[in-house]
Amino acid sequence: MADNMGLLAVICCVLLYLTVRATLQFKQYVINGILAAGMVVCSLAVINHLGFDPLSAYVGFEADTKFLSTLGNRNTLAAYIALLLPFGMTFFMVSKQWKSKIYYGIFCFIGFLGMTAADSDSAYLVTGIMFLVSLLLAKETEEGFYLITLVSVYSVAELLFVLLRKIRGKESCLYLHGGLPEMLLDIRINLVLLVITLILLLTGYMLWKQKKDAKVFWKWFRIVILSVTAVFAAGLVIFMIYVNVAWTKHEAKEQLGALYSYLYFSNTWGTKRLRIWRAALEIYMRMSIPKKLIGVGPAGFYFASQTYLSAEELAAFANEGQLIDAHNEYLQYLVTYGMIGVVLFIGYVTSAIRSILKVGKEKREILAFAMAGIAFLVQAVVNNAHIYIDPLAFVLLAMGMSFVNEEKLV
């Protein structure tokens, strides 16, 4: 039975998707329930981080930030937040009803706190990318200003988290792992961000009060932000290429400091993900042609690692435990489902996102389901396939596709 669990999980996920897509009718309480569950998970993560254990989860062993809330591993929690937070952010951006908007705003605030408690790079990176995607999709000036409001909500959440840690005492809280999350927790960064967003919101309010068209303001703001982001990204890529070509490992560590683990590609890059990705590609290259096409089967990555890697190669991972996942869903599926499986997986998800985006041009709240799909694809670059995450992603996509089906029937 255990050998077939991977296949059973996939079959259940597909059946769940087909059932939701065919039978769901939109009910606000369904959306509210999904977000309420997210608020519970994120709230518990913050409570755990502050050193409290209401569920007695740490009884018998020392509390550790590797395990938070009800999802266990903090990377699993981060993947969950990275999927659900853009979903709620989009609802906040496009909703026209004030009661709903307040509810979505509360979810985003608690979600940002949970993201900070998760202390994982991936949640921050995915949320940042999804913010830029939201900038592109914001249709009206009003949506843009609500998107800016979310930045101020994020800054307040970060500042509150720092305050809670100070009140509780750092020695009573779980430790932070450093890196991007701790850098962005800096009080100065968040105060500057809060002041800038408040100035932008005040400017927008004054334009509205004077009955002036704010569309030009929003248009240029969006152009500036996206242009600066594009220039920064291009410069970062060029700098990373230079660093990795011109500097030795020792020079990079000395010059880059805390940024070394992000900018210099070594086996420890991405909390040792780069080494695992290389191993996954090596496994795939050694597979036979039929298996390259169809893979070794669901949940077969560990079997493949034991079959295609030498004892010496496996020994390199001994300190981190057994090599059971690729920490990248695309590489994971490349080994387990083959090239055909990966193409079908990416093709289906992107096709569903495109269909939902088309309907979302008019029915704006439907955009949230497309954003969840995009976030799922982005977080999949650095995370495993999780039994908590993938089914939820496919349910959200199925809900979005149910609206697409309704639109075609009209």
Coordinates of C-alpha atoms in Angstrom, one line a residue:
M1 CA 0.0 0.0 0.0
A2 CA 2.8 2.4 0.9
D3 CA 4.4 2.0 -2.5
N4 CA 1.2 3.2 -4.1
M5 CA 0.6 6.3 -1.9
G6 CA 2.1 8.7 -4.5
L7 CA -0.2 7.4 -7.2
L8 CA -3.2 7.5 -4.9
A9 CA -2.4 11.1 -3.9
V10 CA -2.2 12.2 -7.5
I11 CA -5.5 10.4 -8.4
C12 CA -7.3 12.0 -5.4
C13 CA -5.9 15.4 -6.4
V14 CA -7.2 15.0 -10.0
L15 CA -10.6 13.8 -8.8
L16 CA -10.9 16.7 -6.3
Y17 CA -10.1 19.2 -9.1
L18 CA -12.6 17.7 -11.5
T19 CA -15.3 17.6 -8.8
V20 CA -14.8 21.2 -7.7
R21 CA -14.6 22.5 -11.3
A22 CA -17.8 20.7 -12.3
T23 CA -20.0 21.3 -9.3
L24 CA -18.9 24.5 -7.5
Q25 CA -21.2 27.5 -7.3
F26 CA -19.6 30.7 -6.0
K27 CA -20.4 31.3 -2.4
Q28 CA -18.7 34.1 -0.4
Y29 CA -18.5 31.9 2.7
V30 CA -16.3 29.4 0.8
I31 CA -13.7 32.2 0.1
N32 CA -14.1 33.5 3.7
G33 CA -13.6 30.0 5.1
I34 CA -10.4 29.4 3.1
L35 CA -9.0 32.8 4.2
A36 CA -10.1 32.2 7.8
A37 CA -8.2 28.9 7.9
G38 CA -5.1 30.8 6.7
M39 CA -5.5 33.4 9.5
V40 CA -5.6 30.6 12.1
V41 CA -2.5 29.0 10.6
C42 CA -0.6 32.3 10.4
S43 CA -1.7 33.5 13.9
L44 CA -0.5 30.2 15.4
A45 CA 2.8 30.7 13.7
V46 CA 3.3 34.1 15.3
I47 CA 2.2 32.7 18.7
N48 CA 4.7 29.8 18.3
H49 CA 7.5 32.2 17.3
L50 CA 6.9 34.3 20.4
G51 CA 7.5 31.2 22.5
F52 CA 4.0 30.1 23.3
D53 CA 2.7 26.6 22.6
P54 CA -1.1 26.5 23.0
L55 CA -1.3 23.1 21.2
S56 CA 1.5 21.5 23.1
A57 CA 3.3 20.9 19.8
Y58 CA 6.8 21.2 21.3
V59 CA 6.2 18.8 24.2
G60 CA 9.1 16.3 24.4
F61 CA 11.6 18.3 22.3
E62 CA 13.1 21.8 22.1
A63 CA 11.1 24.5 20.3
D64 CA 12.7 25.3 16.9
T65 CA 11.8 27.7 14.1
K66 CA 12.1 24.8 11.7
F67 CA 8.7 23.7 12.9
L68 CA 5.8 26.2 13.2
S69 CA 2.0 26.3 13.4
T70 CA 0.0 23.3 12.1
L71 CA 1.9 22.6 8.9
G72 CA 5.2 21.4 10.5
N73 CA 8.3 22.5 8.6
R74 CA 8.6 26.3 8.2
N75 CA 9.2 25.9 4.4
T76 CA 5.9 24.1 4.1
L77 CA 4.3 27.0 6.0
A78 CA 6.1 29.5 3.7
A79 CA 4.8 27.7 0.6
Y80 CA 1.2 27.8 2.1
I81 CA 1.5 31.5 2.8
A82 CA 3.1 32.2 -0.6
L83 CA 0.1 30.6 -2.2
L84 CA -2.7 32.0 -0.1
L85 CA -1.4 35.6 0.5
P86 CA -1.5 36.7 -3.1
F87 CA -5.0 35.2 -3.3
G88 CA -6.2 37.4 -0.4
M89 CA -4.2 40.4 -1.6
T90 CA -6.0 40.4 -5.0
F91 CA -9.4 40.2 -3.3
F92 CA -8.4 43.2 -1.2
M93 CA -7.3 45.1 -4.4
V94 CA -10.4 44.5 -6.5
S95 CA -13.3 44.1 -4.0
K96 CA -16.0 46.7 -4.2
Q97 CA -17.7 45.9 -0.9
W98 CA -16.3 47.5 2.2
K99 CA -17.2 44.7 4.6
S100 CA -15.4 42.2 2.4
K101 CA -12.5 44.6 1.8
I102 CA -12.0 45.0 5.6
Y103 CA -12.0 41.2 6.0
Y104 CA -9.5 40.8 3.2
G105 CA -7.3 43.5 4.7
I106 CA -7.3 41.7 8.1
F107 CA -6.3 38.5 6.4
C108 CA -3.4 40.3 4.6
F109 CA -2.2 41.9 7.8
I110 CA -2.2 38.5 9.7
G111 CA -0.7 36.9 6.6
F112 CA 2.2 39.3 6.6
L113 CA 2.8 38.6 10.3
G114 CA 2.7 34.8 9.5
M115 CA 5.1 35.3 6.6
T116 CA 7.6 37.1 9.0
A117 CA 7.2 34.3 11.6
A118 CA 7.9 31.6 8.9
D119 CA 11.3 33.3 8.4
S120 CA 11.7 31.9 4.9
D121 CA 13.2 33.6 1.9
S122 CA 10.7 31.9 -0.5
A123 CA 7.6 33.5 1.0
Y124 CA 9.1 37.0 0.7
L125 CA 10.3 36.5 -2.8
V126 CA 7.1 35.0 -4.1
T127 CA 5.0 37.8 -2.4
G128 CA 7.2 40.5 -3.9
I129 CA 7.0 39.0 -7.4
M130 CA 3.2 38.7 -7.0
F131 CA 3.0 42.4 -6.0
L132 CA 4.7 43.3 -9.3
V133 CA 2.3 41.0 -11.2
S134 CA -0.6 42.8 -9.4
L135 CA 0.8 46.1 -10.6
L136 CA 0.6 44.9 -14.1
L137 CA -3.0 43.6 -13.7
A138 CA -4.4 46.6 -11.8
K139 CA -7.0 47.9 -14.2
E140 CA -8.3 51.0 -12.4
T141 CA -6.6 53.8 -10.4
E142 CA -8.7 52.7 -7.3
E143 CA -7.2 49.2 -7.5
G144 CA -3.7 50.7 -7.7
F145 CA -4.2 52.8 -4.5
Y146 CA -5.5 49.8 -2.6
L147 CA -2.4 47.9 -3.8
I148 CA -0.3 50.7 -2.3
T149 CA -2.3 50.5 0.9
L150 CA -1.2 46.8 1.1
V151 CA 2.4 48.0 1.2
S152 CA 1.7 50.2 4.2
V153 CA -0.2 47.2 5.8
Y154 CA 2.9 45.1 5.3
S155 CA 5.2 47.8 6.8
V156 CA 3.0 48.0 9.9
A157 CA 2.9 44.2 10.3
E158 CA 6.7 44.1 10.1
L159 CA 7.0 46.9 12.7
L160 CA 4.5 45.2 15.0
F161 CA 6.4 41.9 14.7
V162 CA 9.6 43.7 15.9
L163 CA 7.6 45.3 18.7
L164 CA 6.1 42.0 19.8
R165 CA 9.6 40.4 19.9
K166 CA 10.9 43.2 22.0
I167 CA 8.0 43.1 24.5
R168 CA 8.3 39.3 24.8
G169 CA 12.1 39.4 24.9
K170 CA 14.3 37.9 22.2
E171 CA 15.5 35.1 24.6
S172 CA 11.9 33.9 24.9
C173 CA 11.2 34.0 21.1
L174 CA 12.4 31.5 18.5
Y175 CA 15.6 32.6 16.8
L176 CA 15.6 34.1 13.3
H177 CA 17.8 32.4 10.7
G178 CA 19.1 35.6 9.2
G179 CA 19.2 36.3 5.5
L180 CA 16.5 38.2 3.5
P181 CA 13.6 38.0 6.1
E182 CA 15.8 39.5 8.9
M183 CA 17.1 42.2 6.6
L184 CA 13.6 43.2 5.6
L185 CA 12.6 43.3 9.3
D186 CA 14.8 46.3 9.8
I187 CA 12.9 49.1 11.5
R188 CA 14.4 51.8 9.3
I189 CA 13.4 50.1 6.0
N190 CA 9.9 49.6 7.1
L191 CA 9.5 53.2 8.5
V192 CA 10.8 54.6 5.2
L193 CA 8.4 52.3 3.3
L194 CA 5.5 53.3 5.5
V195 CA 6.2 57.1 5.1
I196 CA 6.5 56.8 1.3
T197 CA 3.3 54.8 0.9
L198 CA 1.4 57.2 3.2
I199 CA 2.6 60.1 1.1
L200 CA 1.5 58.4 -2.1
L201 CA -1.9 57.6 -0.6
L202 CA -2.3 61.2 0.7
T203 CA -1.4 62.5 -2.8
G204 CA -4.1 60.3 -4.3
Y205 CA -6.6 61.4 -1.7
M206 CA -5.9 65.1 -2.5
L207 CA -6.3 64.5 -6.2
W208 CA -9.7 62.8 -5.5
K209 CA -10.7 65.6 -3.2
Q210 CA -10.0 68.2 -5.8
K211 CA -11.9 66.0 -8.3
K212 CA -8.8 65.7 -10.5
D213 CA -8.1 62.6 -12.6
A214 CA -5.6 60.4 -10.8
K215 CA -5.2 58.1 -13.8
V216 CA -2.1 59.9 -15.0
F217 CA -0.6 59.8 -11.5
W218 CA -1.2 56.0 -11.3
K219 CA 0.0 55.4 -14.8
W220 CA 3.3 57.1 -14.2
F221 CA 3.7 55.6 -10.8
R222 CA 3.3 52.1 -12.3
I223 CA 5.7 52.9 -15.1
V224 CA 8.4 54.2 -12.7
I225 CA 8.1 51.2 -10.3
L226 CA 8.2 48.6 -13.0
S227 CA 11.0 50.4 -14.8
V228 CA 13.1 50.7 -11.6
T229 CA 12.4 47.0 -10.9
A230 CA 13.5 46.0 -14.4
V231 CA 16.7 48.0 -14.2
F232 CA 17.5 46.7 -10.8
A233 CA 16.8 43.1 -11.9
A234 CA 19.1 43.5 -15.0
G235 CA 21.8 45.1 -12.9
L236 CA 21.6 42.3 -10.3
V237 CA 21.9 39.6 -13.0
I238 CA 25.0 41.4 -14.5
F239 CA 26.5 41.8 -11.0
M240 CA 25.9 38.1 -10.1
I241 CA 27.5 37.0 -13.4
Y242 CA 30.6 39.2 -12.6
V243 CA 30.8 38.0 -9.0
N244 CA 30.7 34.3 -10.0
V245 CA 33.2 34.7 -12.9
A246 CA 35.7 37.2 -11.4
W247 CA 35.7 36.3 -7.7
T248 CA 36.9 33.3 -5.8
K249 CA 34.7 31.8 -3.1
H250 CA 36.8 33.4 -0.4
E251 CA 36.7 36.8 -2.1
A252 CA 32.9 36.6 -2.5
K253 CA 32.4 35.8 1.2
E254 CA 34.7 38.6 2.2
Q255 CA 33.1 41.2 -0.1
L256 CA 29.5 40.3 0.0
G257 CA 29.0 39.4 3.7
A258 CA 25.4 38.4 4.4
L259 CA 24.6 38.6 0.6
Y260 CA 27.1 35.9 -0.2
S261 CA 24.6 33.0 0.1
Y262 CA 22.3 34.8 -2.4
L263 CA 24.7 36.1 -5.0
Y264 CA 27.5 33.5 -5.2
F265 CA 26.6 30.1 -6.7
S266 CA 28.2 27.4 -4.6
N267 CA 26.8 24.1 -3.3
T268 CA 25.4 25.9 -0.3
W269 CA 23.4 28.4 -2.4
G270 CA 19.7 28.5 -1.6
T271 CA 20.2 26.6 1.7
K272 CA 22.0 23.9 -0.3
R273 CA 19.3 23.7 -3.0
L274 CA 21.7 24.2 -5.8
R275 CA 23.6 21.0 -4.9
I276 CA 20.2 19.1 -4.8
W277 CA 19.2 20.5 -8.2
R278 CA 22.4 19.4 -9.7
A279 CA 21.9 15.9 -8.3
A280 CA 18.3 15.9 -9.7
L281 CA 19.6 16.8 -13.2
E282 CA 22.3 14.1 -12.9
I283 CA 19.6 11.5 -12.0
Y284 CA 17.5 12.6 -15.0
M285 CA 20.5 12.4 -17.4
R286 CA 21.3 8.8 -16.3
M287 CA 17.7 7.6 -16.7
S288 CA 16.9 5.5 -19.8
I289 CA 15.1 7.2 -22.7
P290 CA 11.7 5.7 -21.9
K291 CA 12.0 6.9 -18.3
K292 CA 13.2 10.3 -19.4
L293 CA 9.8 10.6 -21.2
I294 CA 7.5 9.1 -18.5
G295 CA 9.6 9.2 -15.3
V296 CA 10.1 6.6 -12.6
G297 CA 6.6 7.0 -11.1
P298 CA 4.8 9.2 -8.5
A299 CA 6.8 9.7 -5.2
G300 CA 9.7 7.9 -6.8
F301 CA 12.4 10.5 -6.4
Y302 CA 14.1 8.7 -3.4
F303 CA 14.1 5.5 -5.4
A304 CA 15.6 7.2 -8.4
S305 CA 18.3 8.8 -6.2
Q306 CA 19.3 5.4 -4.8
T307 CA 19.3 3.9 -8.3
Y308 CA 21.1 6.4 -10.4
L309 CA 23.5 8.1 -7.9
S310 CA 26.6 6.4 -6.6
A311 CA 27.3 5.7 -2.9
E312 CA 29.9 8.4 -3.0
E313 CA 27.5 11.0 -4.5
L314 CA 24.8 10.0 -1.9
A315 CA 27.3 10.3 0.9
A316 CA 27.5 14.1 0.2
F317 CA 24.0 14.5 1.4
A318 CA 24.4 12.3 4.6
N319 CA 24.6 15.3 6.9
E320 CA 21.3 16.6 5.7
G321 CA 19.5 13.3 5.7
Q322 CA 18.3 11.2 2.8
L323 CA 17.8 12.7 -0.7
I324 CA 14.0 12.3 -0.9
D325 CA 13.0 15.5 -2.7
A326 CA 14.4 17.9 -5.3
H327 CA 13.3 21.1 -3.5
N328 CA 12.0 22.1 -7.0
E329 CA 8.7 20.8 -8.2
Y330 CA 9.7 21.0 -11.9
L331 CA 12.9 18.9 -11.3
Q332 CA 10.9 16.6 -9.0
Y333 CA 8.3 15.9 -11.8
L334 CA 11.0 15.7 -14.4
V335 CA 12.3 12.6 -12.5
T336 CA 9.0 11.2 -11.4
Y337 CA 6.7 12.0 -14.4
G338 CA 9.3 12.5 -17.1
M339 CA 9.4 15.2 -19.8
I340 CA 5.8 14.4 -20.8
G341 CA 4.6 14.9 -17.3
V342 CA 6.4 18.2 -16.8
V343 CA 5.0 19.6 -20.1
L344 CA 1.5 18.5 -19.2
F345 CA 1.8 19.9 -15.7
I346 CA 3.0 23.3 -16.8
G347 CA 0.7 23.4 -19.8
Y348 CA -2.4 22.7 -17.8
V349 CA -1.7 25.2 -15.0
T350 CA -0.7 28.0 -17.5
S351 CA -3.7 27.2 -19.7
A352 CA -6.0 27.5 -16.6
I353 CA -4.4 30.8 -15.6
R354 CA -4.8 32.3 -19.1
S355 CA -8.5 31.3 -19.2
I356 CA -9.2 32.8 -15.7
L357 CA -7.3 36.0 -16.6
K358 CA -9.6 36.5 -19.7
V359 CA -12.7 36.3 -17.5
G360 CA -11.0 38.4 -14.9
K361 CA -10.8 41.4 -17.2
E362 CA -14.5 41.9 -16.6
K363 CA -15.2 39.9 -13.4
R364 CA -12.3 41.3 -11.3
E365 CA -12.6 39.1 -8.3
I366 CA -11.9 36.1 -10.4
L367 CA -8.3 37.4 -10.8
A368 CA -7.6 36.1 -7.3
F369 CA -7.7 32.5 -8.6
A370 CA -5.3 33.3 -11.4
M371 CA -3.0 35.0 -9.0
A372 CA -3.0 31.8 -6.8
G373 CA -2.1 29.8 -9.9
I374 CA 0.8 32.1 -10.7
A375 CA 2.0 32.1 -7.1
F376 CA 1.9 28.3 -7.2
L377 CA 4.1 28.2 -10.3
V378 CA 6.6 30.7 -8.7
Q379 CA 6.9 29.0 -5.3
A380 CA 7.3 25.6 -7.1
V381 CA 10.8 26.7 -8.2
V382 CA 12.2 26.4 -4.7
N383 CA 9.7 24.1 -2.8
N384 CA 8.8 20.5 -2.8
A385 CA 5.4 19.1 -3.9
H386 CA 3.4 19.2 -0.6
I387 CA 0.3 17.3 0.3
Y388 CA -0.9 20.5 2.0
I389 CA -0.1 22.9 -0.9
D390 CA -0.7 21.2 -4.3
P391 CA -4.3 20.1 -3.5
L392 CA -5.2 23.6 -2.3
A393 CA -3.6 25.1 -5.4
F394 CA -5.6 22.8 -7.7
V395 CA -8.8 23.5 -5.8
L396 CA -8.3 27.2 -6.2
L397 CA -7.6 26.8 -9.9
A398 CA -10.7 24.5 -10.2
M399 CA -12.8 27.2 -8.5
G400 CA -11.5 29.8 -11.0
M401 CA -12.2 27.4 -13.9
S402 CA -15.8 26.9 -12.7
F403 CA -16.4 30.6 -13.4
V404 CA -14.8 30.3 -16.8
N405 CA -17.3 27.4 -17.6
E406 CA -20.2 29.6 -16.4
E407 CA -19.0 32.4 -18.7
K408 CA -18.9 30.1 -21.7
L409 CA -22.5 28.9 -20.9
V410 CA -23.9 32.4 -20.9

